[in-house]
Backbone atoms as SQL, in Angstrom:
CREATE TABLE atoms (id INTEGER PRIMARY KEY, chain TEXT, resi INTEGER, resn TEXT, atom TEXT, x REAL, y REAL, z REAL);
INSERT INTO atoms VALUES
  (1, 'A', 1, 'GLN', 'N', 101.195, -51.628, 93.981),
  (2, 'A', 1, 'GLN', 'CA', 102.095, -51.611, 92.308),
  (3, 'A', 1, 'GLN', 'C', 102.719, -50.124, 92.149),
  (4, 'A', 2, 'VAL', 'N', 102.928, -49.662, 93.246),
  (5, 'A', 2, 'VAL', 'CA', 104.000, -48.346, 93.395),
  (6, 'A', 2, 'VAL', 'C', 104.353, -48.537, 94.731),
  (7, 'A', 3, 'GLN', 'N', 105.740, -48.465, 94.569),
  (8, 'A', 3, 'GLN', 'CA', 106.660, -48.682, 95.979),
  (9, 'A', 3, 'GLN', 'C', 107.320, -47.000, 96.058),
  (10, 'A', 4, 'LEU', 'N', 107.385, -46.660, 97.164),
  (11, 'A', 4, 'LEU', 'CA', 108.446, -45.408, 97.139),
  (12, 'A', 4, 'LEU', 'C', 109.329, -45.846, 98.187),
  (13, 'A', 5, 'VAL', 'N', 110.641, -45.580, 98.660),
  (14, 'A', 5, 'VAL', 'CA', 111.718, -45.805, 99.402),
  (15, 'A', 5, 'VAL', 'C', 112.764, -44.820, 99.763),
  (16, 'A', 6, 'GLU', 'N', 112.384, -43.955, 100.809),
  (17, 'A', 6, 'GLU', 'CA', 113.251, -42.885, 101.114),
  (18, 'A', 6, 'GLU', 'C', 114.555, -43.458, 101.609),
  (19, 'A', 7, 'SER', 'N', 115.327, -42.645, 101.614),
  (20, 'A', 7, 'SER', 'CA', 117.007, -42.792, 102.125),
  (21, 'A', 7, 'SER', 'C', 117.318, -41.662, 102.434),
  (22, 'A', 8, 'GLY', 'N', 118.613, -41.122, 103.188),
  (23, 'A', 8, 'GLY', 'CA', 119.260, -40.405, 103.678),
  (24, 'A', 8, 'GLY', 'C', 118.933, -39.605, 104.779),
  (25, 'A', 9, 'GLY', 'N', 117.969, -39.953, 105.315),
  (26, 'A', 9, 'GLY', 'CA', 117.688, -39.513, 107.184),
  (27, 'A', 9, 'GLY', 'C', 118.653, -39.456, 108.136),
  (28, 'A', 10, 'GLY', 'N', 118.879, -38.896, 109.153),
  (29, 'A', 10, 'GLY', 'CA', 119.709, -39.526, 109.991),
  (30, 'A', 10, 'GLY', 'C', 120.068, -38.218, 111.285),
  (31, 'A', 11, 'LEU', 'N', 120.845, -38.166, 111.997),
  (32, 'A', 11, 'LEU', 'CA', 120.885, -36.882, 112.975),
  (33, 'A', 11, 'LEU', 'C', 121.723, -35.906, 112.439),
  (34, 'A', 12, 'VAL', 'N', 121.422, -34.640, 112.600),
  (35, 'A', 12, 'VAL', 'CA', 122.433, -33.747, 111.759),
  (36, 'A', 12, 'VAL', 'C', 122.316, -32.643, 113.410),
  (37, 'A', 13, 'GLN', 'N', 123.569, -31.953, 113.202),
  (38, 'A', 13, 'GLN', 'CA', 123.447, -30.637, 114.222),
  (39, 'A', 13, 'GLN', 'C', 122.896, -29.257, 113.485),
  (40, 'A', 14, 'PRO', 'N', 122.305, -28.672, 114.322),
  (41, 'A', 14, 'PRO', 'CA', 121.593, -26.812, 113.766),
  (42, 'A', 14, 'PRO', 'C', 122.849, -26.569, 112.489),
  (43, 'A', 15, 'GLY', 'N', 122.186, -26.005, 111.686),
  (44, 'A', 15, 'GLY', 'CA', 123.079, -25.472, 110.545),
  (45, 'A', 15, 'GLY', 'C', 123.798, -26.650, 109.411),
  (46, 'A', 16, 'GLY', 'N', 123.745, -27.710, 110.093),
  (47, 'A', 16, 'GLY', 'CA', 123.842, -28.786, 108.915),
  (48, 'A', 16, 'GLY', 'C', 123.379, -29.215, 107.785),
  (49, 'A', 17, 'SER', 'N', 123.738, -30.316, 106.552),
  (50, 'A', 17, 'SER', 'CA', 122.817, -30.359, 105.660),
  (51, 'A', 17, 'SER', 'C', 122.737, -31.878, 105.880),
  (52, 'A', 18, 'LEU', 'N', 121.579, -32.481, 104.986),
  (53, 'A', 18, 'LEU', 'CA', 120.698, -34.157, 104.839),
  (54, 'A', 18, 'LEU', 'C', 120.706, -33.817, 103.199),
  (55, 'A', 19, 'ARG', 'N', 120.479, -34.709, 102.472),
  (56, 'A', 19, 'ARG', 'CA', 120.207, -34.683, 101.316),
  (57, 'A', 19, 'ARG', 'C', 119.032, -35.915, 101.428),
  (58, 'A', 20, 'LEU', 'N', 118.018, -36.256, 100.705),
  (59, 'A', 20, 'LEU', 'CA', 116.642, -37.107, 100.654),
  (60, 'A', 20, 'LEU', 'C', 116.701, -37.709, 99.715),
  (61, 'A', 21, 'SER', 'N', 116.946, -38.976, 99.336),
  (62, 'A', 21, 'SER', 'CA', 116.320, -39.524, 98.374),
  (63, 'A', 21, 'SER', 'C', 115.170, -40.355, 98.196),
  (64, 'A', 22, 'CYS', 'N', 114.310, -40.350, 97.107),
  (65, 'A', 22, 'CYS', 'CA', 113.365, -41.493, 96.962),
  (66, 'A', 22, 'CYS', 'C', 113.252, -42.279, 95.874),
  (67, 'A', 23, 'ALA', 'N', 113.199, -43.073, 95.454),
  (68, 'A', 23, 'ALA', 'CA', 113.127, -43.904, 94.491),
  (69, 'A', 23, 'ALA', 'C', 111.455, -44.792, 94.617),
  (70, 'A', 24, 'ALA', 'N', 111.203, -44.945, 93.050),
  (71, 'A', 24, 'ALA', 'CA', 109.849, -45.463, 92.990),
  (72, 'A', 24, 'ALA', 'C', 109.947, -46.918, 92.285),
  (73, 'A', 25, 'SER', 'N', 109.274, -47.801, 92.678),
  (74, 'A', 25, 'SER', 'CA', 109.538, -49.508, 91.793),
  (75, 'A', 25, 'SER', 'C', 107.881, -49.515, 91.713),
  (76, 'A', 26, 'VAL', 'N', 107.833, -49.199, 90.034),
  (77, 'A', 26, 'VAL', 'CA', 106.477, -49.419, 89.800),
  (78, 'A', 26, 'VAL', 'C', 106.188, -50.850, 89.135),
  (79, 'A', 27, 'SER', 'N', 104.801, -51.410, 89.358),
  (80, 'A', 27, 'SER', 'CA', 104.777, -52.557, 88.339),
  (81, 'A', 27, 'SER', 'C', 103.420, -52.771, 87.747),
  (82, 'A', 28, 'ILE', 'N', 102.940, -51.305, 87.277),
  (83, 'A', 28, 'ILE', 'CA', 101.948, -51.459, 86.483),
  (84, 'A', 28, 'ILE', 'C', 102.233, -51.073, 85.091),
  (85, 'A', 29, 'PHE', 'N', 101.298, -51.090, 84.241),
  (86, 'A', 29, 'PHE', 'CA', 101.678, -51.097, 82.667),
  (87, 'A', 29, 'PHE', 'C', 101.880, -49.777, 82.695),
  (88, 'A', 30, 'SER', 'N', 101.336, -48.481, 83.203),
  (89, 'A', 30, 'SER', 'CA', 101.856, -47.339, 82.959),
  (90, 'A', 30, 'SER', 'C', 101.101, -46.340, 83.843),
  (91, 'A', 31, 'LEU', 'N', 102.338, -45.353, 83.961),
  (92, 'A', 31, 'LEU', 'CA', 102.239, -44.368, 85.425),
  (93, 'A', 31, 'LEU', 'C', 103.060, -43.212, 84.476),
  (94, 'A', 32, 'ASN', 'N', 101.646, -42.106, 84.442),
  (95, 'A', 32, 'ASN', 'CA', 102.074, -40.977, 84.118),
  (96, 'A', 32, 'ASN', 'C', 102.303, -39.998, 85.124),
  (97, 'A', 33, 'ILE', 'N', 103.570, -39.393, 85.595),
  (98, 'A', 33, 'ILE', 'CA', 103.758, -38.756, 86.770),
  (99, 'A', 33, 'ILE', 'C', 103.336, -37.329, 86.656),
  (100, 'A', 34, 'TYR', 'N', 102.428, -36.452, 87.741),
  (101, 'A', 34, 'TYR', 'CA', 101.804, -35.241, 87.428),
  (102, 'A', 34, 'TYR', 'C', 102.938, -34.448, 88.158),
  (103, 'A', 35, 'ALA', 'N', 103.236, -35.002, 89.673),
  (104, 'A', 35, 'ALA', 'CA', 104.575, -34.458, 90.558),
  (105, 'A', 35, 'ALA', 'C', 105.029, -35.473, 91.383),
  (106, 'A', 36, 'MET', 'N', 106.142, -35.029, 92.141),
  (107, 'A', 36, 'MET', 'CA', 106.908, -35.860, 92.777),
  (108, 'A', 36, 'MET', 'C', 106.850, -34.847, 94.324),
  (109, 'A', 37, 'GLY', 'N', 107.060, -34.941, 95.364),
  (110, 'A', 37, 'GLY', 'CA', 107.326, -34.185, 96.195),
  (111, 'A', 37, 'GLY', 'C', 107.862, -34.913, 97.956),
  (112, 'A', 38, 'TRP', 'N', 107.960, -33.679, 98.914),
  (113, 'A', 38, 'TRP', 'CA', 108.369, -34.228, 100.036),
  (114, 'A', 38, 'TRP', 'C', 107.189, -33.604, 101.185),
  (115, 'A', 39, 'TYR', 'N', 106.612, -34.477, 102.327),
  (116, 'A', 39, 'TYR', 'CA', 105.962, -34.093, 103.288),
  (117, 'A', 39, 'TYR', 'C', 106.937, -34.212, 104.557),
  (118, 'A', 40, 'ARG', 'N', 105.785, -33.578, 105.483),
  (119, 'A', 40, 'ARG', 'CA', 107.237, -34.161, 106.634),
  (120, 'A', 40, 'ARG', 'C', 105.842, -33.716, 107.918),
  (121, 'A', 41, 'GLN', 'N', 106.250, -35.078, 108.923),
  (122, 'A', 41, 'GLN', 'CA', 105.338, -34.778, 109.960),
  (123, 'A', 41, 'GLN', 'C', 106.375, -34.598, 111.218),
  (124, 'A', 42, 'ALA', 'N', 106.095, -33.419, 112.362),
  (125, 'A', 42, 'ALA', 'CA', 106.798, -33.260, 113.210),
  (126, 'A', 42, 'ALA', 'C', 106.108, -33.626, 114.573),
  (127, 'A', 43, 'PRO', 'N', 106.780, -34.090, 115.689),
  (128, 'A', 43, 'PRO', 'CA', 105.677, -34.584, 116.628),
  (129, 'A', 43, 'PRO', 'C', 104.876, -33.728, 117.393),
  (130, 'A', 44, 'GLY', 'N', 103.910, -34.091, 117.440),
  (131, 'A', 44, 'GLY', 'CA', 102.565, -33.282, 117.721),
  (132, 'A', 44, 'GLY', 'C', 102.270, -32.355, 116.495),
  (133, 'A', 45, 'LYS', 'N', 102.476, -32.516, 115.499),
  (134, 'A', 45, 'LYS', 'CA', 102.050, -31.714, 114.303),
  (135, 'A', 45, 'LYS', 'C', 101.391, -32.537, 112.819),
  (136, 'A', 46, 'GLN', 'N', 100.472, -32.221, 112.584),
  (137, 'A', 46, 'GLN', 'CA', 100.082, -32.540, 111.248),
  (138, 'A', 46, 'GLN', 'C', 100.916, -32.933, 109.847),
  (139, 'A', 47, 'ARG', 'N', 100.695, -33.865, 109.176),
  (140, 'A', 47, 'ARG', 'CA', 101.915, -33.555, 108.327),
  (141, 'A', 47, 'ARG', 'C', 101.509, -32.368, 107.267),
  (142, 'A', 48, 'GLU', 'N', 102.862, -32.131, 106.684),
  (143, 'A', 48, 'GLU', 'CA', 102.755, -30.769, 106.069),
  (144, 'A', 48, 'GLU', 'C', 103.582, -31.071, 105.020),
  (145, 'A', 49, 'LEU', 'N', 103.163, -30.200, 103.917),
  (146, 'A', 49, 'LEU', 'CA', 103.935, -30.156, 102.662),
  (147, 'A', 49, 'LEU', 'C', 105.016, -29.577, 102.851),
  (148, 'A', 50, 'VAL', 'N', 106.156, -29.929, 102.421),
  (149, 'A', 50, 'VAL', 'CA', 107.684, -29.585, 102.276),
  (150, 'A', 50, 'VAL', 'C', 108.033, -28.522, 100.800),
  (151, 'A', 51, 'ALA', 'N', 107.815, -29.576, 99.819),
  (152, 'A', 51, 'ALA', 'CA', 108.301, -29.558, 98.293),
  (153, 'A', 51, 'ALA', 'C', 107.541, -30.277, 97.569),
  (154, 'A', 52, 'THR', 'N', 107.478, -29.729, 96.641),
  (155, 'A', 52, 'THR', 'CA', 107.124, -30.474, 95.373),
  (156, 'A', 52, 'THR', 'C', 107.573, -30.018, 93.726),
  (157, 'A', 53, 'ILE', 'N', 107.971, -30.964, 92.976),
  (158, 'A', 53, 'ILE', 'CA', 108.470, -30.456, 91.834),
  (159, 'A', 53, 'ILE', 'C', 107.279, -31.578, 90.724),
  (160, 'A', 54, 'SER', 'N', 106.790, -30.697, 89.517),
  (161, 'A', 54, 'SER', 'CA', 105.936, -31.054, 88.816),
  (162, 'A', 54, 'SER', 'C', 106.558, -31.756, 87.347),
  (163, 'A', 55, 'SER', 'N', 106.013, -32.457, 86.708),
  (164, 'A', 55, 'SER', 'CA', 106.839, -32.954, 85.205),
  (165, 'A', 55, 'SER', 'C', 106.869, -32.026, 84.418),
  (166, 'A', 56, 'GLY', 'N', 106.493, -30.611, 84.690),
  (167, 'A', 56, 'GLY', 'CA', 106.497, -29.196, 84.060),
  (168, 'A', 56, 'GLY', 'C', 107.545, -28.625, 84.785),
  (169, 'A', 57, 'ASN', 'N', 108.566, -29.546, 85.701),
  (170, 'A', 57, 'ASN', 'CA', 109.556, -28.439, 86.473),
  (171, 'A', 57, 'ASN', 'C', 109.146, -27.525, 87.066),
  (172, 'A', 58, 'MET', 'N', 107.918, -27.447, 87.575),
  (173, 'A', 58, 'MET', 'CA', 107.573, -26.221, 88.547),
  (174, 'A', 58, 'MET', 'C', 107.562, -26.545, 89.813),
  (175, 'A', 59, 'THR', 'N', 108.399, -25.850, 90.440),
  (176, 'A', 59, 'THR', 'CA', 108.229, -26.061, 91.923),
  (177, 'A', 59, 'THR', 'C', 107.694, -25.257, 93.079),
  (178, 'A', 60, 'ASN', 'N', 107.693, -26.027, 94.318),
  (179, 'A', 60, 'ASN', 'CA', 106.558, -25.676, 95.375),
  (180, 'A', 60, 'ASN', 'C', 107.111, -25.775, 96.605),
  (181, 'A', 61, 'TYR', 'N', 107.508, -24.621, 97.237),
  (182, 'A', 61, 'TYR', 'CA', 108.067, -24.959, 98.512),
  (183, 'A', 61, 'TYR', 'C', 107.159, -24.340, 99.922),
  (184, 'A', 62, 'ALA', 'N', 107.523, -24.898, 100.898),
  (185, 'A', 62, 'ALA', 'CA', 106.431, -24.341, 102.004),
  (186, 'A', 62, 'ALA', 'C', 107.434, -23.168, 102.321),
  (187, 'A', 63, 'ASN', 'N', 107.056, -22.062, 102.798),
  (188, 'A', 63, 'ASN', 'CA', 107.838, -20.657, 103.258),
  (189, 'A', 63, 'ASN', 'C', 108.602, -21.140, 104.485),
  (190, 'A', 64, 'ALA', 'N', 108.563, -22.249, 105.162),
  (191, 'A', 64, 'ALA', 'CA', 109.481, -22.070, 106.561),
  (192, 'A', 64, 'ALA', 'C', 110.871, -22.840, 105.870),
  (193, 'A', 65, 'VAL', 'N', 110.568, -23.399, 104.365),
  (194, 'A', 65, 'VAL', 'CA', 112.123, -23.893, 104.034),
  (195, 'A', 65, 'VAL', 'C', 112.617, -23.261, 102.801),
  (196, 'A', 66, 'LYS', 'N', 111.571, -22.186, 102.176),
  (197, 'A', 66, 'LYS', 'CA', 112.280, -21.368, 101.499),
  (198, 'A', 66, 'LYS', 'C', 113.485, -21.008, 101.724),
  (199, 'A', 67, 'ASP', 'N', 114.546, -21.050, 100.284),
  (200, 'A', 67, 'ASP', 'CA', 115.993, -20.395, 100.374),
  (201, 'A', 67, 'ASP', 'C', 116.412, -21.974, 101.285),
  (202, 'A', 68, 'ARG', 'N', 116.406, -22.648, 101.703),
  (203, 'A', 68, 'ARG', 'CA', 117.129, -23.433, 102.357),
  (204, 'A', 68, 'ARG', 'C', 117.316, -24.921, 101.752),
  (205, 'A', 69, 'PHE', 'N', 115.923, -25.550, 101.241),
  (206, 'A', 69, 'PHE', 'CA', 116.121, -27.048, 100.894),
  (207, 'A', 69, 'PHE', 'C', 115.975, -26.572, 98.903),
  (208, 'A', 70, 'THR', 'N', 116.027, -27.492, 98.200),
  (209, 'A', 70, 'THR', 'CA', 115.708, -27.351, 96.860),
  (210, 'A', 70, 'THR', 'C', 115.646, -29.009, 96.613),
  (211, 'A', 71, 'ILE', 'N', 114.336, -29.085, 96.108),
  (212, 'A', 71, 'ILE', 'CA', 114.020, -30.165, 95.312),
  (213, 'A', 71, 'ILE', 'C', 114.384, -30.333, 93.981),
  (214, 'A', 72, 'SER', 'N', 114.980, -31.956, 93.582),
  (215, 'A', 72, 'SER', 'CA', 115.417, -32.173, 92.043),
  (216, 'A', 72, 'SER', 'C', 114.517, -33.543, 91.811),
  (217, 'A', 73, 'ARG', 'N', 114.260, -33.304, 90.839),
  (218, 'A', 73, 'ARG', 'CA', 114.004, -35.031, 90.079),
  (219, 'A', 73, 'ARG', 'C', 114.894, -35.767, 88.966),
  (220, 'A', 74, 'ASP', 'N', 114.357, -36.913, 88.954),
  (221, 'A', 74, 'ASP', 'CA', 114.692, -37.401, 87.571),
  (222, 'A', 74, 'ASP', 'C', 113.473, -38.657, 87.518),
  (223, 'A', 75, 'TYR', 'N', 112.769, -38.013, 86.612),
  (224, 'A', 75, 'TYR', 'CA', 111.054, -38.595, 86.452),
  (225, 'A', 75, 'TYR', 'C', 111.834, -39.786, 85.334),
  (226, 'A', 76, 'ALA', 'N', 112.827, -40.100, 84.636),
  (227, 'A', 76, 'ALA', 'CA', 113.179, -41.584, 83.691),
  (228, 'A', 76, 'ALA', 'C', 113.507, -42.325, 84.834),
  (229, 'A', 77, 'LYS', 'N', 114.124, -41.799, 86.123),
  (230, 'A', 77, 'LYS', 'CA', 114.485, -43.351, 87.373),
  (231, 'A', 77, 'LYS', 'C', 113.431, -42.841, 88.325),
  (232, 'A', 78, 'LYS', 'N', 112.070, -42.361, 87.828),
  (233, 'A', 78, 'LYS', 'CA', 111.014, -42.171, 89.020),
  (234, 'A', 78, 'LYS', 'C', 111.640, -42.238, 90.076),
  (235, 'A', 79, 'SER', 'N', 112.842, -40.860, 90.479),
  (236, 'A', 79, 'SER', 'CA', 113.328, -40.418, 91.666),
  (237, 'A', 79, 'SER', 'C', 112.975, -38.745, 91.987),
  (238, 'A', 80, 'VAL', 'N', 112.986, -38.607, 93.047),
  (239, 'A', 80, 'VAL', 'CA', 112.986, -37.408, 93.716),
  (240, 'A', 80, 'VAL', 'C', 114.079, -37.207, 94.852),
  (241, 'A', 81, 'ALA', 'N', 114.716, -35.997, 95.009),
  (242, 'A', 81, 'ALA', 'CA', 115.567, -35.951, 96.153),
  (243, 'A', 81, 'ALA', 'C', 115.289, -34.332, 96.551),
  (244, 'A', 82, 'LEU', 'N', 115.670, -34.252, 97.947),
  (245, 'A', 82, 'LEU', 'CA', 115.784, -32.867, 98.790),
  (246, 'A', 82, 'LEU', 'C', 117.179, -32.271, 99.569),
  (247, 'A', 83, 'GLN', 'N', 117.674, -31.579, 98.971),
  (248, 'A', 83, 'GLN', 'CA', 118.672, -31.302, 99.354),
  (249, 'A', 83, 'GLN', 'C', 118.518, -30.351, 100.436),
  (250, 'A', 84, 'MET', 'N', 118.837, -30.447, 101.852),
  (251, 'A', 84, 'MET', 'CA', 118.511, -29.575, 103.232),
  (252, 'A', 84, 'MET', 'C', 119.418, -28.920, 103.806),
  (253, 'A', 85, 'ASN', 'N', 119.383, -27.589, 103.429),
  (254, 'A', 85, 'ASN', 'CA', 120.647, -26.881, 104.115),
  (255, 'A', 85, 'ASN', 'C', 120.219, -25.902, 105.042),
  (256, 'A', 86, 'SER', 'N', 121.482, -25.624, 106.056),
  (257, 'A', 86, 'SER', 'CA', 120.902, -24.739, 107.076),
  (258, 'A', 86, 'SER', 'C', 119.862, -25.647, 108.063),
  (259, 'A', 87, 'LEU', 'N', 120.195, -26.577, 108.213),
  (260, 'A', 87, 'LEU', 'CA', 118.899, -27.214, 109.234),
  (261, 'A', 87, 'LEU', 'C', 118.683, -26.396, 110.747),
  (262, 'A', 88, 'LYS', 'N', 117.300, -26.606, 110.687),
  (263, 'A', 88, 'LYS', 'CA', 117.254, -26.314, 112.266),
  (264, 'A', 88, 'LYS', 'C', 116.591, -27.128, 112.898),
  (265, 'A', 89, 'LEU', 'N', 116.583, -26.719, 114.268),
  (266, 'A', 89, 'LEU', 'CA', 115.813, -27.595, 115.352),
  (267, 'A', 89, 'LEU', 'C', 114.281, -27.800, 114.899),
  (268, 'A', 90, 'GLU', 'N', 113.351, -26.957, 114.455),
  (269, 'A', 90, 'GLU', 'CA', 111.939, -27.342, 113.803),
  (270, 'A', 90, 'GLU', 'C', 112.063, -28.060, 112.735),
  (271, 'A', 91, 'ASP', 'N', 112.970, -28.412, 112.055),
  (272, 'A', 91, 'ASP', 'CA', 113.096, -29.372, 110.976),
  (273, 'A', 91, 'ASP', 'C', 112.866, -30.745, 111.404),
  (274, 'A', 92, 'THR', 'N', 113.334, -31.108, 112.595),
  (275, 'A', 92, 'THR', 'CA', 112.598, -32.223, 113.142),
  (276, 'A', 92, 'THR', 'C', 111.682, -32.704, 112.754),
  (277, 'A', 93, 'ALA', 'N', 111.755, -34.010, 111.943),
  (278, 'A', 93, 'ALA', 'CA', 110.035, -34.882, 111.680),
  (279, 'A', 93, 'ALA', 'C', 110.728, -36.335, 111.171),
  (280, 'A', 94, 'VAL', 'N', 109.232, -36.604, 110.787),
  (281, 'A', 94, 'VAL', 'CA', 109.557, -38.025, 109.589),
  (282, 'A', 94, 'VAL', 'C', 109.303, -36.939, 108.476),
  (283, 'A', 95, 'TYR', 'N', 109.891, -37.719, 107.245),
  (284, 'A', 95, 'TYR', 'CA', 110.014, -37.238, 105.935),
  (285, 'A', 95, 'TYR', 'C', 109.752, -38.021, 105.099),
  (286, 'A', 96, 'TYR', 'N', 108.079, -38.136, 104.202),
  (287, 'A', 96, 'TYR', 'CA', 107.427, -38.904, 103.371),
  (288, 'A', 96, 'TYR', 'C', 108.238, -38.284, 101.984),
  (289, 'A', 97, 'CYS', 'N', 108.212, -39.232, 100.931),
  (290, 'A', 97, 'CYS', 'CA', 107.911, -38.883, 99.855),
  (291, 'A', 97, 'CYS', 'C', 106.730, -39.552, 99.474),
  (292, 'A', 98, 'ASN', 'N', 106.477, -38.491, 98.686),
  (293, 'A', 98, 'ASN', 'CA', 105.037, -38.720, 97.363),
  (294, 'A', 98, 'ASN', 'C', 105.043, -38.594, 96.329),
  (295, 'A', 99, 'LEU', 'N', 104.052, -39.302, 95.358),
  (296, 'A', 99, 'LEU', 'CA', 103.924, -39.498, 93.944),
  (297, 'A', 99, 'LEU', 'C', 102.598, -39.149, 93.728),
  (298, 'A', 100, 'ARG', 'N', 102.123, -38.341, 92.601),
  (299, 'A', 100, 'ARG', 'CA', 101.257, -37.988, 92.469),
  (300, 'A', 100, 'ARG', 'C', 100.756, -38.123, 90.661),
  (301, 'A', 101, 'GLY', 'N', 100.113, -39.485, 90.617),
  (302, 'A', 101, 'GLY', 'CA', 99.893, -39.420, 89.097),
  (303, 'A', 101, 'GLY', 'C', 99.067, -38.771, 88.559),
  (304, 'A', 102, 'ILE', 'N', 98.852, -38.443, 87.238),
  (305, 'A', 102, 'ILE', 'CA', 98.041, -37.434, 86.051),
  (306, 'A', 102, 'ILE', 'C', 96.856, -37.645, 86.588),
  (307, 'A', 103, 'GLY', 'N', 96.046, -38.559, 87.018),
  (308, 'A', 103, 'GLY', 'CA', 94.867, -39.140, 87.424),
  (309, 'A', 103, 'GLY', 'C', 94.422, -38.752, 88.516),
  (310, 'A', 104, 'ALA', 'N', 95.577, -38.557, 89.311),
  (311, 'A', 104, 'ALA', 'CA', 95.100, -37.579, 90.902),
  (312, 'A', 104, 'ALA', 'C', 95.502, -38.761, 91.826),
  (313, 'A', 105, 'GLU', 'N', 95.871, -39.959, 91.420),
  (314, 'A', 105, 'GLU', 'CA', 96.280, -41.077, 92.765),
  (315, 'A', 105, 'GLU', 'C', 97.280, -40.678, 93.157),
  (316, 'A', 106, 'GLU', 'N', 97.617, -41.447, 94.534),
  (317, 'A', 106, 'GLU', 'CA', 98.794, -40.480, 95.147),
  (318, 'A', 106, 'GLU', 'C', 99.575, -41.754, 95.777),
  (319, 'A', 107, 'TYR', 'N', 100.487, -42.111, 96.083),
  (320, 'A', 107, 'TYR', 'CA', 101.538, -42.912, 96.798),
  (321, 'A', 107, 'TYR', 'C', 102.502, -42.367, 97.560),
  (322, 'A', 108, 'TRP', 'N', 102.304, -43.395, 98.524),
  (323, 'A', 108, 'TRP', 'CA', 103.551, -42.569, 99.558),
  (324, 'A', 108, 'TRP', 'C', 104.428, -43.788, 100.396),
  (325, 'A', 109, 'GLY', 'N', 105.487, -42.910, 100.774),
  (326, 'A', 109, 'GLY', 'CA', 106.904, -43.577, 101.399),
  (327, 'A', 109, 'GLY', 'C', 106.424, -43.677, 103.015),
  (328, 'A', 110, 'GLN', 'N', 107.098, -44.855, 103.197),
  (329, 'A', 110, 'GLN', 'CA', 107.315, -44.781, 104.767),
  (330, 'A', 110, 'GLN', 'C', 107.882, -43.989, 105.372),
  (331, 'A', 111, 'GLY', 'N', 108.231, -43.204, 105.279),
  (332, 'A', 111, 'GLY', 'CA', 109.074, -42.061, 105.995),
  (333, 'A', 111, 'GLY', 'C', 110.643, -42.790, 106.414),
  (334, 'A', 112, 'THR', 'N', 111.161, -41.263, 106.554),
  (335, 'A', 112, 'THR', 'CA', 112.738, -41.831, 107.035),
  (336, 'A', 112, 'THR', 'C', 112.769, -40.011, 108.109),
  (337, 'A', 113, 'GLN', 'N', 113.522, -40.933, 108.957),
  (338, 'A', 113, 'GLN', 'CA', 113.711, -39.483, 110.347),
  (339, 'A', 113, 'GLN', 'C', 114.787, -38.833, 110.306),
  (340, 'A', 114, 'VAL', 'N', 114.478, -37.506, 110.216),
  (341, 'A', 114, 'VAL', 'CA', 115.470, -36.401, 110.101),
  (342, 'A', 114, 'VAL', 'C', 115.435, -35.811, 111.680),
  (343, 'A', 115, 'THR', 'N', 116.712, -36.079, 112.428),
  (344, 'A', 115, 'THR', 'CA', 116.481, -35.105, 113.739),
  (345, 'A', 115, 'THR', 'C', 117.472, -34.099, 113.819),
  (346, 'A', 116, 'VAL', 'N', 117.364, -33.110, 114.128),
  (347, 'A', 116, 'VAL', 'CA', 118.213, -31.984, 114.134),
  (348, 'A', 116, 'VAL', 'C', 118.485, -31.754, 115.517),
  (349, 'A', 117, 'SER', 'N', 119.498, -31.848, 116.110),
  (350, 'A', 117, 'SER', 'CA', 119.968, -31.715, 117.735),
  (351, 'A', 117, 'SER', 'C', 121.255, -31.408, 117.676),
  (352, 'A', 118, 'SER', 'N', 121.432, -30.559, 118.645),
  (353, 'A', 118, 'SER', 'CA', 123.299, -30.472, 119.068),
  (354, 'A', 118, 'SER', 'C', 123.360, -31.212, 120.404);
């Protein structure tokens, strides 16, 4: 009943920037959003938190991306974006959009590939 679609991934050189976007399509009667965010999974690694933003505009960033990435939201449009600057090789991963409802339900996008390479 909730589908998340990510866009904006691609190939970028070290030091470059990308902006990821995610929009939710909701077909249920009501959905009260607790938070939206981004997670990533690098080759050979477990999926990890990148950044989240709550309905109260509280943000949480992984230490590895603080001061480089910025998360923003538009809950009226049920969307979230991630501005990624100063990209590093270790940022290479599949990035997944996540939505949490106030009832603790979770929804995931299919992921978008970000490759940082020279």
